[in-house]
mmCIF file of C-alpha atoms in Angstrom:
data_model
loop_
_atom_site.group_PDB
_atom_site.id
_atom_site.type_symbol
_atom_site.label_atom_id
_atom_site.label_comp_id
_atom_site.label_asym_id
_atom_site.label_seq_id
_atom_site.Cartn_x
_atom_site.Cartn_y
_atom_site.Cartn_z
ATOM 1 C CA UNK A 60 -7.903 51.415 20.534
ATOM 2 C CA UNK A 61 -8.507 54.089 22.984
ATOM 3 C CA UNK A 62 -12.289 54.207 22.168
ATOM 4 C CA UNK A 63 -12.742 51.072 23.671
ATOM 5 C CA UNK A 64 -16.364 51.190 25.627
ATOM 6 C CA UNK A 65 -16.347 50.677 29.506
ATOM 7 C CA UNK A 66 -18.336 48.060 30.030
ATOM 8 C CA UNK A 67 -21.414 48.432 31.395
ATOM 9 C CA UNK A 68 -23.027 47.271 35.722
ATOM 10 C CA UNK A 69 -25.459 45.461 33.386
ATOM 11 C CA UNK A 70 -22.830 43.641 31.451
ATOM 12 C CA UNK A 71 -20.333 42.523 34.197
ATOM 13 C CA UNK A 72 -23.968 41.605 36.500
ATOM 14 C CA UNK A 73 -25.042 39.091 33.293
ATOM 15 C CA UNK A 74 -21.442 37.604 33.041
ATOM 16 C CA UNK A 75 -21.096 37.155 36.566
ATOM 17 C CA UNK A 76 -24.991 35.446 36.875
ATOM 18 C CA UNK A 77 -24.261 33.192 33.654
ATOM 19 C CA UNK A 78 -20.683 31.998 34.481
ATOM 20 C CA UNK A 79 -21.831 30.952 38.458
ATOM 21 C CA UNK A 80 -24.222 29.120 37.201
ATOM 22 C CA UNK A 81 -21.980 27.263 33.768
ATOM 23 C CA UNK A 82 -19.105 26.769 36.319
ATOM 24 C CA UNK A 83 -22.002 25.429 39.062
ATOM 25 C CA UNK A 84 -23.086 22.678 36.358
ATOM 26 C CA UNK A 85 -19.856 22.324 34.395
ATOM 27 C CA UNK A 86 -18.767 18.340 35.451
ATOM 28 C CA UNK A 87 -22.510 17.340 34.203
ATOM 29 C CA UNK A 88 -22.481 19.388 30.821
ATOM 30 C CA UNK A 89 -20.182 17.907 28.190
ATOM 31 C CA UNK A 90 -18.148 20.981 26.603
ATOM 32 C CA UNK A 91 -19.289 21.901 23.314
ATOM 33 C CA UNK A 92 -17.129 22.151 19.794
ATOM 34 C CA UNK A 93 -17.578 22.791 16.563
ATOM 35 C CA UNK A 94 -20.203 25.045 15.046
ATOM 36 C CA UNK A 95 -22.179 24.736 18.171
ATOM 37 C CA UNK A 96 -20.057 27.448 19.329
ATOM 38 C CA UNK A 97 -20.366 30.990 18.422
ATOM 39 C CA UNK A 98 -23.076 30.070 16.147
ATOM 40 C CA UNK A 99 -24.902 33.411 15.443
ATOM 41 C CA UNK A 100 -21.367 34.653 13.769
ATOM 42 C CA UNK A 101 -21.898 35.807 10.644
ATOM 43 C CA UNK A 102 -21.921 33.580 7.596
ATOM 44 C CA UNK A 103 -19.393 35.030 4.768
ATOM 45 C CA UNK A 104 -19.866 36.112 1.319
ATOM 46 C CA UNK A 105 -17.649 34.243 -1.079
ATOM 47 C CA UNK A 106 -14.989 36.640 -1.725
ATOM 48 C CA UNK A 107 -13.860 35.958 1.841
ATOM 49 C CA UNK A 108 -14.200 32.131 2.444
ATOM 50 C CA UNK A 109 -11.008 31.082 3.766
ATOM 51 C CA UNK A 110 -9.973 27.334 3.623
ATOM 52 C CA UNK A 111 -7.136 28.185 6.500
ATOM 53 C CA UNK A 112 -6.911 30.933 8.758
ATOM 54 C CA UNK A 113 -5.671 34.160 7.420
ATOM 55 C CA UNK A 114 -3.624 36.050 10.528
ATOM 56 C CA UNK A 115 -2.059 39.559 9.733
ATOM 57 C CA UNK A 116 -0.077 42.215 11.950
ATOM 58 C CA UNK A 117 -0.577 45.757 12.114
ATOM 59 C CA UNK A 118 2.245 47.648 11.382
ATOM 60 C CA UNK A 119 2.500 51.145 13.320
ATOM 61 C CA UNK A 120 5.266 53.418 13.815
ATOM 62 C CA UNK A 121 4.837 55.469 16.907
ATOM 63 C CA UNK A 122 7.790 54.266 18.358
ATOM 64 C CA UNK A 123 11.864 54.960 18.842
ATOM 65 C CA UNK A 124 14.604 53.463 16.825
ATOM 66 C CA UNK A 125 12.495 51.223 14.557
ATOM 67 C CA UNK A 126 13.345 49.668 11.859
ATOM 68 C CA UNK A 127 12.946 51.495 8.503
ATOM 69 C CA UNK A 128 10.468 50.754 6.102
ATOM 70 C CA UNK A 129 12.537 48.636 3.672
ATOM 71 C CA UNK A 130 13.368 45.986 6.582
ATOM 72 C CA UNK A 131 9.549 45.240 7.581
ATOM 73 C CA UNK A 132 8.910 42.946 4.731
ATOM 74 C CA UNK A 133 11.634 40.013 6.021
ATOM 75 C CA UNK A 134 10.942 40.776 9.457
ATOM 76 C CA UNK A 135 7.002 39.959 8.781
ATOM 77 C CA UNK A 136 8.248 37.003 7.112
ATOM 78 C CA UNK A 137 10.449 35.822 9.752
ATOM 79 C CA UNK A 138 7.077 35.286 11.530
ATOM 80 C CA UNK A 139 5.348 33.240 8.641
ATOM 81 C CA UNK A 140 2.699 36.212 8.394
ATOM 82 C CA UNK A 141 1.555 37.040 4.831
ATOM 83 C CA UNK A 142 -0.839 40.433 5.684
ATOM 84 C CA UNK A 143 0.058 43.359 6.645
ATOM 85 C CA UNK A 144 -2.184 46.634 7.786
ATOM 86 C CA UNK A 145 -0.587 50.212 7.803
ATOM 87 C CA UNK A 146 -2.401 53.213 9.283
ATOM 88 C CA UNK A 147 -1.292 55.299 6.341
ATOM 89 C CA UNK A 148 -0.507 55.909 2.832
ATOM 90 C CA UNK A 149 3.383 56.031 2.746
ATOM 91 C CA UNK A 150 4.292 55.132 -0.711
ATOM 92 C CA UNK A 151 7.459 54.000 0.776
ATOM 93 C CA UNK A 152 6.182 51.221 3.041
ATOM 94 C CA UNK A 153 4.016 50.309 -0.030
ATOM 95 C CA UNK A 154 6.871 50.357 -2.364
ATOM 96 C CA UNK A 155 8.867 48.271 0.254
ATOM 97 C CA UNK A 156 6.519 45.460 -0.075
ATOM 98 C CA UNK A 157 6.336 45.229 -3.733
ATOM 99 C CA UNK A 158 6.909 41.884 -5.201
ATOM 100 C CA UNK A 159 7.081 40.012 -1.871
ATOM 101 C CA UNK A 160 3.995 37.910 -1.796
ATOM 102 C CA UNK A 161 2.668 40.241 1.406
ATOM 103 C CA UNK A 162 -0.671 41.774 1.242
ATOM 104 C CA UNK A 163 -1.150 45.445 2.102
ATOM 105 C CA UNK A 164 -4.026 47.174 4.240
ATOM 106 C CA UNK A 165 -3.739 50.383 3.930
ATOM 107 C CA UNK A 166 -5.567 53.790 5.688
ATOM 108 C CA UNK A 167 -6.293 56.987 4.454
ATOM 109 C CA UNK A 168 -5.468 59.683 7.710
ATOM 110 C CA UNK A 169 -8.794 61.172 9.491
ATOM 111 C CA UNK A 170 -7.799 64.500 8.151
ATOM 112 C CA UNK A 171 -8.804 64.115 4.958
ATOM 113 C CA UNK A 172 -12.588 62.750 5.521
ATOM 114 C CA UNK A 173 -14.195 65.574 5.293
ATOM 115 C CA UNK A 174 -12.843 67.257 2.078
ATOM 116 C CA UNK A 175 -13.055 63.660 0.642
ATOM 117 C CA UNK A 176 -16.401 63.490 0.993
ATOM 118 C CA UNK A 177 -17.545 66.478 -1.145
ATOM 119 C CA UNK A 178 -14.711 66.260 -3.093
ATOM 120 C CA UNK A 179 -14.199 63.362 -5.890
ATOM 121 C CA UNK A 180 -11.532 64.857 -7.559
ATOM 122 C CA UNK A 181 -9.566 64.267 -4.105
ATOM 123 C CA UNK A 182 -10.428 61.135 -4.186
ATOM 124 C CA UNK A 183 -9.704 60.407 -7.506
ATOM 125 C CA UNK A 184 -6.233 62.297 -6.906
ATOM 126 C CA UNK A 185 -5.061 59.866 -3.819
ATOM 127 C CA UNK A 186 -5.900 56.220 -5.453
ATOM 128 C CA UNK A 187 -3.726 58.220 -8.749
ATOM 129 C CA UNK A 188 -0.947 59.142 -6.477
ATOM 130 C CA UNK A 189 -0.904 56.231 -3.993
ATOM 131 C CA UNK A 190 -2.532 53.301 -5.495
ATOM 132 C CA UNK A 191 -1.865 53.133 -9.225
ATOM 133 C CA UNK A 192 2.056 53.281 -9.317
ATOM 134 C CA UNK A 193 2.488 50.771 -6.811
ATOM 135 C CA UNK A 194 -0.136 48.381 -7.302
ATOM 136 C CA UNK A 195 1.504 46.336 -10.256
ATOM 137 C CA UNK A 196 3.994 44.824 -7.779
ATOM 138 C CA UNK A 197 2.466 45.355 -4.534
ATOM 139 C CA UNK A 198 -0.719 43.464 -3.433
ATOM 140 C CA UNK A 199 -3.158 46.140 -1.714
ATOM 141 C CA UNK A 200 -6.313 44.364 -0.065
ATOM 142 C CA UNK A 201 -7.921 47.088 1.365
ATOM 143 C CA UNK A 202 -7.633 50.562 2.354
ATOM 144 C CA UNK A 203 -9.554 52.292 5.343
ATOM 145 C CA UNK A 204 -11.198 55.709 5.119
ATOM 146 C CA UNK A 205 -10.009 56.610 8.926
ATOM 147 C CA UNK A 206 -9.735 54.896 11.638
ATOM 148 C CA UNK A 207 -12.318 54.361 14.585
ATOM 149 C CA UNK A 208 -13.912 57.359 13.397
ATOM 150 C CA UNK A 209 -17.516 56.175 14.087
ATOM 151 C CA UNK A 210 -18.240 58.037 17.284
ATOM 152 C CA UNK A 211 -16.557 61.628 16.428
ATOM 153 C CA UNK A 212 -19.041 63.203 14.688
ATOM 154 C CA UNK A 213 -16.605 65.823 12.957
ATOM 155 C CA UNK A 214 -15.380 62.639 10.917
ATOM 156 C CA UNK A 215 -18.403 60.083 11.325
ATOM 157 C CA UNK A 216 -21.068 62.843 9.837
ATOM 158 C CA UNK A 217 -18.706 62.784 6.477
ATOM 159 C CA UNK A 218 -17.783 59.264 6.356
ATOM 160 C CA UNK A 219 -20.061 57.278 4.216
ATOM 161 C CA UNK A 220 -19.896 60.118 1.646
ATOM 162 C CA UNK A 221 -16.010 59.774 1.712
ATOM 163 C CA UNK A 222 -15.973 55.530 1.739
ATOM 164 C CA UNK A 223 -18.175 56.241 -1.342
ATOM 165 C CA UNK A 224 -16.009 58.749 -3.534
ATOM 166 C CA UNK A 225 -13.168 56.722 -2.526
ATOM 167 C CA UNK A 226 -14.735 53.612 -3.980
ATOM 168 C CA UNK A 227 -15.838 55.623 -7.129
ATOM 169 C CA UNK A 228 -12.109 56.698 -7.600
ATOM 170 C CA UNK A 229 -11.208 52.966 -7.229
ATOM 171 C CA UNK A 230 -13.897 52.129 -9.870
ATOM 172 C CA UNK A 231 -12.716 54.455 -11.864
ATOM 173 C CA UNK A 232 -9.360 52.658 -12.281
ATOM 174 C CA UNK A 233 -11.050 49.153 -12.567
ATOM 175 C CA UNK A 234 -9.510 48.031 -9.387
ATOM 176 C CA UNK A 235 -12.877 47.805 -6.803
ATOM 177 C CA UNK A 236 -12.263 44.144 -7.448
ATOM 178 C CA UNK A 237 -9.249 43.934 -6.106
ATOM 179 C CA UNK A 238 -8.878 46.835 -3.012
ATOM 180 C CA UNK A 239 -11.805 47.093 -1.227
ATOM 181 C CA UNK A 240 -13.171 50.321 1.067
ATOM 182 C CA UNK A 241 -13.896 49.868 4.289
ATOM 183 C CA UNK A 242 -13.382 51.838 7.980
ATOM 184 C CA UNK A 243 -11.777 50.219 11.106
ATOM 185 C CA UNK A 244 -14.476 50.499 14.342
ATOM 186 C CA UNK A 245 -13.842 50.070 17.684
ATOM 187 C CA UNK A 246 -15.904 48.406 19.630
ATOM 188 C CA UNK A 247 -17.348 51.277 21.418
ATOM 189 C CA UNK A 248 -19.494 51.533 18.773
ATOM 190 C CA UNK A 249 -22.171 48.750 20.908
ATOM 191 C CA UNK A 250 -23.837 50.039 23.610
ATOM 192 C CA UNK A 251 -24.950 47.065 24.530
ATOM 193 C CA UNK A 252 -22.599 43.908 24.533
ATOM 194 C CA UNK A 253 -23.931 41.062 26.631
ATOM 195 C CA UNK A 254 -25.755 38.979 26.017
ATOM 196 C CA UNK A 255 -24.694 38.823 22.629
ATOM 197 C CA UNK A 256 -27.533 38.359 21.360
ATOM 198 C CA UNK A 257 -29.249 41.140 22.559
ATOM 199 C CA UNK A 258 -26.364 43.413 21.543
ATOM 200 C CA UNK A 259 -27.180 46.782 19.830
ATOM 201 C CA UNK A 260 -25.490 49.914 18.255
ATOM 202 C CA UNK A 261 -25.511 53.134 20.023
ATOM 203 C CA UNK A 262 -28.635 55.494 19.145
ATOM 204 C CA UNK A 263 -26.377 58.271 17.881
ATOM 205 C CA UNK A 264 -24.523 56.156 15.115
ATOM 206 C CA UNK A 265 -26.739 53.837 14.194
ATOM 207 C CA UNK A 266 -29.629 54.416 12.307
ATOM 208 C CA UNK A 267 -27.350 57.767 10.895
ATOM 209 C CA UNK A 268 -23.685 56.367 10.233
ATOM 210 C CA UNK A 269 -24.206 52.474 10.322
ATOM 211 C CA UNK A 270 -26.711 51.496 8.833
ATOM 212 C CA UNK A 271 -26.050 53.185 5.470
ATOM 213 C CA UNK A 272 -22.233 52.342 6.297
ATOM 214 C CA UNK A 273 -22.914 48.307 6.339
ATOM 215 C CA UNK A 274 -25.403 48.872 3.544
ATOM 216 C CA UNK A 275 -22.569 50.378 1.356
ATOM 217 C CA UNK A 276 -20.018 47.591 2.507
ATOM 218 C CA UNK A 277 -22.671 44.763 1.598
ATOM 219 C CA UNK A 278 -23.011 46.623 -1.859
ATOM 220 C CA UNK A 279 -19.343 46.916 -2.716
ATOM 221 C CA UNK A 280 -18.758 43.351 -1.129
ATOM 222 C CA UNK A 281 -16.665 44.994 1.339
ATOM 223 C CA UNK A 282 -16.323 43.805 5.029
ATOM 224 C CA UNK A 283 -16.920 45.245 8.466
ATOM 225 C CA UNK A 284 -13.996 45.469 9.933
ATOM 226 C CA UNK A 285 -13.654 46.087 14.055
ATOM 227 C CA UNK A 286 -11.007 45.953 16.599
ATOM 228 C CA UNK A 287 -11.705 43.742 19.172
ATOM 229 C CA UNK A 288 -9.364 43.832 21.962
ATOM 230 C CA UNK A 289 -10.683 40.470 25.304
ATOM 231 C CA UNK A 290 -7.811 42.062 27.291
ATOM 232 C CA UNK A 291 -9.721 45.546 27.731
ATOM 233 C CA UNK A 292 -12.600 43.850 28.349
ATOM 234 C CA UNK A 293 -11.216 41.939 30.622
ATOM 235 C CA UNK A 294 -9.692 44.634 32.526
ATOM 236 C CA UNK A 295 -12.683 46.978 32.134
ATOM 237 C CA UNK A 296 -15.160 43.958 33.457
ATOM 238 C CA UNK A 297 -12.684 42.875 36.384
ATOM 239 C CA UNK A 298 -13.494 40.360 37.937
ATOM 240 C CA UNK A 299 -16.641 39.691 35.927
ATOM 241 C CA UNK A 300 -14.811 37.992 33.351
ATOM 242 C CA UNK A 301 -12.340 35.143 34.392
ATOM 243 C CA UNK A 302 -8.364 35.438 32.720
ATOM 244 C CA UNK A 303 -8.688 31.911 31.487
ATOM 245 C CA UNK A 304 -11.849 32.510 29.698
ATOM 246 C CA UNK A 305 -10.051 35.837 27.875
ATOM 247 C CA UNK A 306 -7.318 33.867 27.477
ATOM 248 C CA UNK A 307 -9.021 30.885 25.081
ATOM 249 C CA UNK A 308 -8.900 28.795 28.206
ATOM 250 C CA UNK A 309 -7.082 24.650 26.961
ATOM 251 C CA UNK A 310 -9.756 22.885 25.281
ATOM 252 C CA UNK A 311 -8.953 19.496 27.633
ATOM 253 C CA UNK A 312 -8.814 21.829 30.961
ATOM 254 C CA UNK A 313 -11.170 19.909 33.492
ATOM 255 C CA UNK A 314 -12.926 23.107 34.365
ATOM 256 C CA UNK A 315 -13.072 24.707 31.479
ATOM 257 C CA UNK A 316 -15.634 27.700 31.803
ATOM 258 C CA UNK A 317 -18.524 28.702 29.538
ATOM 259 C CA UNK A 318 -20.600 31.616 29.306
ATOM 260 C CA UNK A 319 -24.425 30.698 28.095
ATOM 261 C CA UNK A 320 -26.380 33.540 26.307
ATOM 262 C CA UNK A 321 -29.386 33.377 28.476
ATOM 263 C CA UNK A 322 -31.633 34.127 25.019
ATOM 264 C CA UNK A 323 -30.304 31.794 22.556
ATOM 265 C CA UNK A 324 -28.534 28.862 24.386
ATOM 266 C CA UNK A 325 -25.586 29.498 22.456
ATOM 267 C CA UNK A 326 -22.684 28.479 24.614
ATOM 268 C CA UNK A 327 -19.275 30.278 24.214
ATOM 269 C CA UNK A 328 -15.792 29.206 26.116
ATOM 270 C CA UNK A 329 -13.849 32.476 25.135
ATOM 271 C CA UNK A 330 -14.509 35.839 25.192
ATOM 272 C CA UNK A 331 -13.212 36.539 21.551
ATOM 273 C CA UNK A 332 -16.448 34.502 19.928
ATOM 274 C CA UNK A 333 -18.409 36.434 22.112
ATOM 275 C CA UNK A 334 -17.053 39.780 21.359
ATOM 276 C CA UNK A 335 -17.741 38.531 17.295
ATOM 277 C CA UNK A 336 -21.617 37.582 17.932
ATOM 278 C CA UNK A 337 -22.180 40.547 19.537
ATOM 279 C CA UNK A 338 -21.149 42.968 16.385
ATOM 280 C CA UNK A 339 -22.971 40.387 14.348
ATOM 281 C CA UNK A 340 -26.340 40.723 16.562
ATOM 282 C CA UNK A 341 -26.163 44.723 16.453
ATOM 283 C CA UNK A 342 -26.200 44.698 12.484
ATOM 284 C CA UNK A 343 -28.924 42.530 12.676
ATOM 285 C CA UNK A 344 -30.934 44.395 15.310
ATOM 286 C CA UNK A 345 -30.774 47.385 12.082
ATOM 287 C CA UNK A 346 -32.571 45.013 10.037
ATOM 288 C CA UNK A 347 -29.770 44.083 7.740
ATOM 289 C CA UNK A 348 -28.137 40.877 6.487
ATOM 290 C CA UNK A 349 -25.465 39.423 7.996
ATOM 291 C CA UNK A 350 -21.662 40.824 6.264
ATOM 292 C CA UNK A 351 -18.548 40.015 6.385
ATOM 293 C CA UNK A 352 -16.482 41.346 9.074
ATOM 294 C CA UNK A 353 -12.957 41.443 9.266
ATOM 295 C CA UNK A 354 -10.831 41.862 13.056
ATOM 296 C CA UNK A 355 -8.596 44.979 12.113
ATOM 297 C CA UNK A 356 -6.974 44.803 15.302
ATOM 298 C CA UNK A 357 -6.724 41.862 18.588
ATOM 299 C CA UNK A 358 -3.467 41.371 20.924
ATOM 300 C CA UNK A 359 -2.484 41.210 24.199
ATOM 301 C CA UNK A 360 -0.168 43.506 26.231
ATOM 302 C CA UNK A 361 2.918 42.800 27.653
ATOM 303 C CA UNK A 362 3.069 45.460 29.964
ATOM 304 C CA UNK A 363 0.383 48.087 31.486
ATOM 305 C CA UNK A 364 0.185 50.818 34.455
ATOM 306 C CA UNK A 365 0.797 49.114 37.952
ATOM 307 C CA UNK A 366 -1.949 46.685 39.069
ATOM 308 C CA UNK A 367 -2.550 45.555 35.774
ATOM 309 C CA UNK A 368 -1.294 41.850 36.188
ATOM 310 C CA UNK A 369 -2.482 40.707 33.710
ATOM 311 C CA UNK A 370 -0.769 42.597 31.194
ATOM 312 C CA UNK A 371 2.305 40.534 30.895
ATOM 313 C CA UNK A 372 4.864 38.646 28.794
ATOM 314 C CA UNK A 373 3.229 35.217 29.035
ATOM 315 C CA UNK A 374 -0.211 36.033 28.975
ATOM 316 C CA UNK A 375 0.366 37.769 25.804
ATOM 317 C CA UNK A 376 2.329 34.836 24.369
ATOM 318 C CA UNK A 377 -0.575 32.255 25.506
ATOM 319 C CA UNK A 378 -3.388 34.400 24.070
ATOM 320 C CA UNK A 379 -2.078 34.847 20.414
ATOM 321 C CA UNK A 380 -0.962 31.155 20.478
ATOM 322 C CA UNK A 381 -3.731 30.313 21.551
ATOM 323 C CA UNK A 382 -5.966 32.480 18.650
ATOM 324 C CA UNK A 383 -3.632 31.240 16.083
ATOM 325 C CA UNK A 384 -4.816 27.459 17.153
ATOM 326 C CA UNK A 385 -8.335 29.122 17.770
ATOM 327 C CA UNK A 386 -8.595 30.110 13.974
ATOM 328 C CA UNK A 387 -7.316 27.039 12.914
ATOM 329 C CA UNK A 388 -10.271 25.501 14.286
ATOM 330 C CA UNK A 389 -13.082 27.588 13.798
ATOM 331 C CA UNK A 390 -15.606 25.897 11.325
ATOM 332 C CA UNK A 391 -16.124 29.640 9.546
ATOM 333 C CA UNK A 392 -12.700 31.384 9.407
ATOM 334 C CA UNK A 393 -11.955 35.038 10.325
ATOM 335 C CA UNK A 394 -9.158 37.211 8.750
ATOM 336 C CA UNK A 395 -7.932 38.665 12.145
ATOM 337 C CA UNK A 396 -4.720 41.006 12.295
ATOM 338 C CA UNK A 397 -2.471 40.814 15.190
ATOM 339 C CA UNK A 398 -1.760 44.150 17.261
ATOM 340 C CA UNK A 399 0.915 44.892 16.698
ATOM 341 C CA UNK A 400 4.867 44.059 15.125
ATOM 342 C CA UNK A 401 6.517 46.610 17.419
ATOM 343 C CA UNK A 402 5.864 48.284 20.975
ATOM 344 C CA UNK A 403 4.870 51.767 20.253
ATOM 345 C CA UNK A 404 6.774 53.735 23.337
ATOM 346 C CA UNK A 405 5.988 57.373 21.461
ATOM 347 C CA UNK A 406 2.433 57.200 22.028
ATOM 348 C CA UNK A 407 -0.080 59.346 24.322
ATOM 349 C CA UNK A 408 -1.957 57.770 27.240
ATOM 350 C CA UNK A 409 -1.916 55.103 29.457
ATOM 351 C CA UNK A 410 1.287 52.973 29.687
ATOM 352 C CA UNK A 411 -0.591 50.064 28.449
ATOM 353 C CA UNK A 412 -0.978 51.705 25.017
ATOM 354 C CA UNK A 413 2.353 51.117 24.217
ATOM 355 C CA UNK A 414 3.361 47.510 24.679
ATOM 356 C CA UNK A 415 1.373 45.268 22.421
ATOM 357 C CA UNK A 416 4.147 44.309 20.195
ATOM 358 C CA UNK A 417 5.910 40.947 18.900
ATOM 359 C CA UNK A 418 8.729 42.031 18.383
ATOM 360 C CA UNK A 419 11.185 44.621 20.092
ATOM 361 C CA UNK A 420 12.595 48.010 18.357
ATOM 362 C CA UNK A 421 15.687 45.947 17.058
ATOM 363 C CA UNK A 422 13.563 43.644 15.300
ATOM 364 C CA UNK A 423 14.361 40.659 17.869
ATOM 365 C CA UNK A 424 11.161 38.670 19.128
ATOM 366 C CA UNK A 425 9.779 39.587 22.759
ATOM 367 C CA UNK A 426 8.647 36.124 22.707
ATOM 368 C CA UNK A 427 8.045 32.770 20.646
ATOM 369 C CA UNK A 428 5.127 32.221 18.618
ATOM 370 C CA UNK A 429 4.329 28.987 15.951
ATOM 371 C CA UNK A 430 2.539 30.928 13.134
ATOM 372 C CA UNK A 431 4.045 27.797 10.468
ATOM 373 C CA UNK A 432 3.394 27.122 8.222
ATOM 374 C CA UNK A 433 2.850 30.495 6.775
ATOM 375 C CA UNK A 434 -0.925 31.787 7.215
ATOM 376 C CA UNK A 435 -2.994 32.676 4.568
#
């Protein structure tokens, strides 16, 4: 989450230009729905077709007093959520979820990228140690090879090679139909956002990591999976970017905003669609077909470094209640998972970093949420 790009003079100057002149016109243009909306997202390969929304939560444990592994399973179900993503391997959160219906992401530590990628025994020996006894009972999805790794070349130079032993040790088990390989990006990986349809990879990454990246993903029928955060870029585009418009502004609001990509004529009214078009128009601009992507992380804060207002109990509330009701609606549907089931209060960095959680430290929700019936 910390690799989040600033946004770019150029990006905040188009917002600001397109959204004077939507909000200028907006009582003469009728408001736009369906797949009208967001249109250049990504169609999706079957494997990921989704007749209802399917909402996770990412479960990480940098934080005091939490509750151990073997109570996370009826706490995620307390909140109607059937996914879960770890950023590990701990056979003991994977054993905890074994015959409980939940689905497991789970991430193989940065660490180990580089030996994994010239090393297929390694490979071969986590999947035999991690995977195989607990995958009977427990229902893994996914695991990552790292996490935002894409712009640190010690780990990005060595990831492909890794993703692909990894999958090779999967195949070797016959399970590649069942867990797929993939790596979480952030979104810093675009160094070009708006308008989405002009949006690009950065030079460094993306002829060299991406491109055979995505071309591996679209081979194993894997998706792209990103972490797409409106709040930061919200907060790094202030006041480019109006709150409502991060916050999936009401569908009946009477001024509801909309950002026009000069290019296409796509309209958008929320920040998150654009955020998606804009990862779908950088694979493109590499010359490759459109692939699944999945959201690996999205929330809202409840609490950030003075002046950030907008970090806050109800905000956070509206916005995931708001892209619960979002999903529901979309005419393609995105697996998306939540960030995150507890405030982290042990990690590094800016205060913000640590309050993006449902629920508190004693398992007791920071506030209410509809997620029935269950998703997914």
């Amino acid at each position: 989450m910390k690799m989040i790009l600033m946004t770019t003079m150029q990006n905040a100057f188009w917002i600001l230009l397109v959204f004077s002149i939507s909000m200028a016109s907006c009582s003469t243009i009728p408001s736009l729905v369906g797949p009208q909306i967001g249109i250049n997202y990504g169609e999706y390969s079957s494997n990921l077709e989704y007749s209802s929304p399917v909402i996770g939560i990412n479960y990480g444990r940098y934080g005091s007093n939490l509750p151990p592994p073997e109570a996370i399973p009826s706490l995620v179900n307390s909140l109607s959520i059937k996914h879960v993503k770890t950023f590990d391997l701990d056979p003991r959160i994977t054993k905890s979820f074994a015959n409980t219906g939940i689905t497991l992401s789970l991430c193989i530590p940065n660490d180990k990228i580089p030996s994994l990628a010239t090393n297929l025994s390694e490979a071969e020996s986590i999947i035999r140690n991690f995977i195989l006894p607990y995958h009977k009972n427990t229902i893994i999805t996914a695991i990552s090879v790292g996490n935002e790794v894409s712009l640190l070349p010690q780990f990005s130079n060595h990831l492909v090679s890794a993703m692909v032993n990894v999958h090779k040790a999967i195949k070797r088990y016959r399970l590649h139909k069942k867990i797929k390989v993939s790596t979480t990006h952030s979104l810093a990986i675009l160094s070009r956002r708006f308008p989405p349809s002009t949006a690009v990879f950065h030079q460094s990454i993306g002829d060299s990591v991406l491109e055979p990246l995505i071309r591996f993903l679209q081979r194993t029928n894997s998706p792209l999976m990103v972490n797409v955060y409106p709040y930061l870029a919200y907060k790094q585009s202030f006041p480019s970017i109006p709150l409502d418009f991060a916050l999936f502004q009401p569908m009946n609001s009477p001024r509801r905003r909309r950002y026009i990509d000069p290019y296409t004529g796509v309209a958008y009214t929320n920040l998150f669609d654009i955020m998606l078009d804009s990862v779908d128009s950088a694979v493109k601009s590499l010359g490759l077909p459109e692939i699944p992507v999945v959201v690996s992380e999205i929330g809202w804060p409840t609490r950030g470094d003075p002046g950030e207002t907008a970090a806050n109990l109800e905000n956070a509330r509206v916005f995931n209640q708001r892209l619960v009701e979002h999903l529901r609606r979309r005419w393609n549907k995105v697996p998306v998972y939540i960030f995150a089931l507890f405030d982290e209060d042990q990690k590094t960095g800016n205060a913000v970093e640590k309050h993006w959680g449902l629920l508190y430290g004693n398992g007791s929700r920071k506030y209410d949420l509809n997620f029935s019936p269950p998703i997914g």
